[in-house]
Structure formats: structure tokens, C-alpha cells
Short mmCIF file of C-alpha atoms in Angstrom, two decimals:
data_model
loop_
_atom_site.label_atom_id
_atom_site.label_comp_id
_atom_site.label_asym_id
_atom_site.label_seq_id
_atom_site.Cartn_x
_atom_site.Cartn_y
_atom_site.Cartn_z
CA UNK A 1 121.97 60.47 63.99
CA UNK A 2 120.03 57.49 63.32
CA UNK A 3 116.73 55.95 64.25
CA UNK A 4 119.27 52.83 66.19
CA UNK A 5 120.82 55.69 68.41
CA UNK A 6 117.47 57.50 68.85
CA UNK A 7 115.94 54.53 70.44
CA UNK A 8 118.98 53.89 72.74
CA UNK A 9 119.09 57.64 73.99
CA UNK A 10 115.05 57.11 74.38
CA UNK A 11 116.19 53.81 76.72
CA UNK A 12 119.14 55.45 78.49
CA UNK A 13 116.77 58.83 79.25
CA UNK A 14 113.59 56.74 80.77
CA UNK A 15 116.39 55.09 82.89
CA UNK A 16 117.83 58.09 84.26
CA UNK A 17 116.38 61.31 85.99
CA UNK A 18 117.20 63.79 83.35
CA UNK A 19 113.94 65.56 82.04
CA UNK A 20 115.08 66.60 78.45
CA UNK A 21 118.25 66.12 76.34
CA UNK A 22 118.87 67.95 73.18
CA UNK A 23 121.44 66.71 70.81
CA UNK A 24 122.80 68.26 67.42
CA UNK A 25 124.82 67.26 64.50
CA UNK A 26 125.40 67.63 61.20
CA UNK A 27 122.41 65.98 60.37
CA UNK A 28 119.51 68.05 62.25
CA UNK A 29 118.60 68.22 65.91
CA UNK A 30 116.59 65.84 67.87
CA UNK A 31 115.24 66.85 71.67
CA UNK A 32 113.75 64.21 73.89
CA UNK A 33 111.52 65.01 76.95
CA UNK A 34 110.81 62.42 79.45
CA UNK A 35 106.55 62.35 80.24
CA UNK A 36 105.68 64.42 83.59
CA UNK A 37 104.62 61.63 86.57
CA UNK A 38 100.39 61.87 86.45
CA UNK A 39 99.88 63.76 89.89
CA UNK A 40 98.54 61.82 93.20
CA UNK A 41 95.51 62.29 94.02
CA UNK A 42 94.03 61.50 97.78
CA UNK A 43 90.93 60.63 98.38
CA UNK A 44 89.42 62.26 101.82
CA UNK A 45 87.02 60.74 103.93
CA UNK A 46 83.26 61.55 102.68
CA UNK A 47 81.83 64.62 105.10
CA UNK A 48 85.19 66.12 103.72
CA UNK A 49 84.71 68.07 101.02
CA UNK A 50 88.02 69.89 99.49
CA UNK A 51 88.01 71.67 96.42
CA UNK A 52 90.96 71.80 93.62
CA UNK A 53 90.23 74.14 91.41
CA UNK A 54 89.01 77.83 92.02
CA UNK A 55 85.23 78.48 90.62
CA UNK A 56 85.42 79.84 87.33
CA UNK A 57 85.43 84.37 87.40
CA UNK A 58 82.31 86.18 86.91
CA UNK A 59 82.55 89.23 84.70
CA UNK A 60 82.65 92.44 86.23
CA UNK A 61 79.95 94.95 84.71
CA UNK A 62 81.47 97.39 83.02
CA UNK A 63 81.13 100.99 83.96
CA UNK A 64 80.94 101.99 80.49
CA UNK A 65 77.97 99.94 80.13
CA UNK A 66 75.94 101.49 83.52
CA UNK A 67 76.50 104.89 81.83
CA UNK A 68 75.40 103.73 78.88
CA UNK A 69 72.11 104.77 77.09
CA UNK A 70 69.21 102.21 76.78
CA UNK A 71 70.58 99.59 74.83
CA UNK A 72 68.49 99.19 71.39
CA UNK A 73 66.62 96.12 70.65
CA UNK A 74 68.95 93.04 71.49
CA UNK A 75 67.39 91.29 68.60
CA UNK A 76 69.35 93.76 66.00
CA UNK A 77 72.25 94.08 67.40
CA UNK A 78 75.42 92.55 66.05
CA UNK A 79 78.42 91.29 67.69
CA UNK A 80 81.80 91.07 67.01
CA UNK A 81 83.48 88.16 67.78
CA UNK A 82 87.34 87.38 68.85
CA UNK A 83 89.09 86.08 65.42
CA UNK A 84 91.88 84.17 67.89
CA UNK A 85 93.15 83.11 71.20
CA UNK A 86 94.64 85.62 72.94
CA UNK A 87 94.63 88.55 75.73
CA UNK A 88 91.99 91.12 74.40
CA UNK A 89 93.44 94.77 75.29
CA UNK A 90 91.09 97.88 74.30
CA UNK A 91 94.50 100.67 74.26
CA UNK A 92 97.50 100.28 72.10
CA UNK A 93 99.51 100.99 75.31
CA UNK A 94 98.19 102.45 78.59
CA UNK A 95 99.14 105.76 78.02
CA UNK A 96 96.69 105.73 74.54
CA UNK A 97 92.87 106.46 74.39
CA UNK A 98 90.20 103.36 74.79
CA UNK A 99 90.19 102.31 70.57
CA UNK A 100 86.71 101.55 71.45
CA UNK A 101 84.14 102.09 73.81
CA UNK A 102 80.37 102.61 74.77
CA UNK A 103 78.85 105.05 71.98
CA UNK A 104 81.84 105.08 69.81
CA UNK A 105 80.78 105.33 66.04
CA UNK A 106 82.96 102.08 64.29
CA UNK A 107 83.09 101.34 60.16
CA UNK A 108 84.98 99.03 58.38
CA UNK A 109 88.77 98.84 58.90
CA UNK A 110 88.27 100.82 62.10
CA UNK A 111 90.04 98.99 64.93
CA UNK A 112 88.42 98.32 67.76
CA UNK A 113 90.41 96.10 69.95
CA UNK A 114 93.46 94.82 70.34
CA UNK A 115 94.47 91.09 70.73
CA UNK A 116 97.82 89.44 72.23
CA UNK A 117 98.66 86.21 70.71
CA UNK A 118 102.11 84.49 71.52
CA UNK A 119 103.70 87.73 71.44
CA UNK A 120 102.48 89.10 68.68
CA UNK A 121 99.93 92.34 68.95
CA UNK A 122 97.06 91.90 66.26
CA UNK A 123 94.92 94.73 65.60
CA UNK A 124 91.07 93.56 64.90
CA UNK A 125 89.30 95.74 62.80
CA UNK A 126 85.51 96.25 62.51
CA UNK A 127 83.32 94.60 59.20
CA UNK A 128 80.55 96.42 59.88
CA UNK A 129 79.77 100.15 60.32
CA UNK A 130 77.23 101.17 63.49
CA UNK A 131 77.71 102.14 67.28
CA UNK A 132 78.96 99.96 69.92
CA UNK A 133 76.11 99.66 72.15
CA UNK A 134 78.43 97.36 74.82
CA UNK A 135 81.82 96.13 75.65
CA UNK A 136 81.66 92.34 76.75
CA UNK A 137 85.38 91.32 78.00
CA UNK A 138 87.40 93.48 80.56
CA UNK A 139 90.50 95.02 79.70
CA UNK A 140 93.61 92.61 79.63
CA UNK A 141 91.95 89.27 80.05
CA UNK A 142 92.00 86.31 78.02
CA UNK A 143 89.70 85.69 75.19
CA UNK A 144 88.81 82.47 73.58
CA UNK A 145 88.35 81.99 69.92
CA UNK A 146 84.56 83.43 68.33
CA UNK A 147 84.14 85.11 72.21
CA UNK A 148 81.93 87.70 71.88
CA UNK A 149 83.77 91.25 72.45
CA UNK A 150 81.51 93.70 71.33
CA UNK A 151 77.55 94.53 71.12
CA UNK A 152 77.39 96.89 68.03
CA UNK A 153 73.84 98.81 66.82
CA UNK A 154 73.78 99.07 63.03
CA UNK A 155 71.94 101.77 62.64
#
């Protein structure tokens, strides 16, 4: 297929209420998706107030972390941070023990945690050796990339 029939299926798609076309030869593939409308947005009168978007979640504490002994000096302690994107899970599967919790002694290539990405189930191992002192993301929630998961005492 050609750039000359590219731009005429482009024309002939904006025209028409089809949302995506995918076409294959012998030369390779080409998919075309028309852009989404931008959404309407209303404006209400000013003692109105309506709000879009729910307020962002608070962290629940985590029990493991009210049971916990006194925490050691905050200024020593070293966290370990979430190498990816993903949904942070602390079992291999549900029926498995907690990989890594309040007190648990960690070294290197220990995992700790486990992280979802686009299907894909990455173990993330401890660098350092020492004790985690705290657990900083619920079970199966989404973590952002460098989020802090763990407080660990090197000691």
C-alpha cells in the first residue's frame, strides 16, 4: 500500500463514523484510528460547586507497622524504591507466605516484593542486607516508578 492510498483511507475514515480500520497486504499492515471527540464540559452556575474527579486515596496504616517495634532512627534507614510501573503484590499467589514483612531479615538477591507490569510478574530483589523496619504500599495497589516500598534498618 502506498502513501497515495494511505491518505485517501485517512480522508474516507474522518468522513465516515468508523473508529478504526486495519488493512493488510503483502506489503505490511497499516491501522488507522479516528481521534476520540474532546468531552463537553458544562459550566454550572457559581454557588454550585460539582466535583469530577474523586480526591486522591489516603494510605491505610498498616497493621504490620502498629505491631511493629520502635522504628530506629529515620535518619539511617534506607528505602527501597519501586524499579517500574506496576501493581506491587507482597505473595507470589494468595495462598503463599508475605515475601516480606515487618521484622523480616532481607540480603541481597532476597526478594521482597513482587511487581505486575503489563502482564508480566517481576520479582524485585533486595541490594542491601538489614531488617525491614516498615512496609509503605498496601497489598495489590499500583505503584509508580522510584515509589518508596520499603523502610529497611541496616544494621
Amino acid at each position: 500500500m502506498d502513501l497515495k492510498q494511505i491518505h485517501e483511507l485517512i480522508k474516507i475514515i474522518n468522513k465516515s463514523n468508523i473508529g478504526e480500520i486495519s488493512i493488510e497486504d503483502k506489503d505490511g499492515k497499516v491501522t488507522i484510528k479516528q481521534k476520540e471527540e474532546a468531552p463537553i464540559t458544562v459550566a454550572a452556575p457559581a454557588h454550585q460547586v460539582y466535583t469530577t474527579q474523586a480526591p486522591a486515596p489516603v494510605a491505610a496504616a498498616q497493621p504490620e507497622a502498629i505491631a511493629a517495634p520502635p522504628v530506629a532512627k529515620a535518619d539511617n534507614l534506607i528505602t527501597i524504591k519501586s524499579p517500574m510501573i506496576g501493581t506491587f503484590y507482597r505473595r507470589a499467589s494468595p495462598d503463599k507466605p508475605l515475601m516480606a514483612e515487618v521484622g523480616t531479615e532481607i540480603a541481597p538477591g532476597k526478594v521482597v516484593c513482587i511487581i505486575e507490569a503489563m502482564k508480566l510478574f517481576n520479582e524485585i530483589e533486595s541490594e542491601i542486607k538489614g531488617t525491614i523496619v516498615k512496609v509503605l504500599v498496601d497489598d495489590a495497589s499500583p505503584v509508580e516508578y522510584d515509589q518508596p516500598l520499603f523502610l529497611v534498618d541496616p544494621a
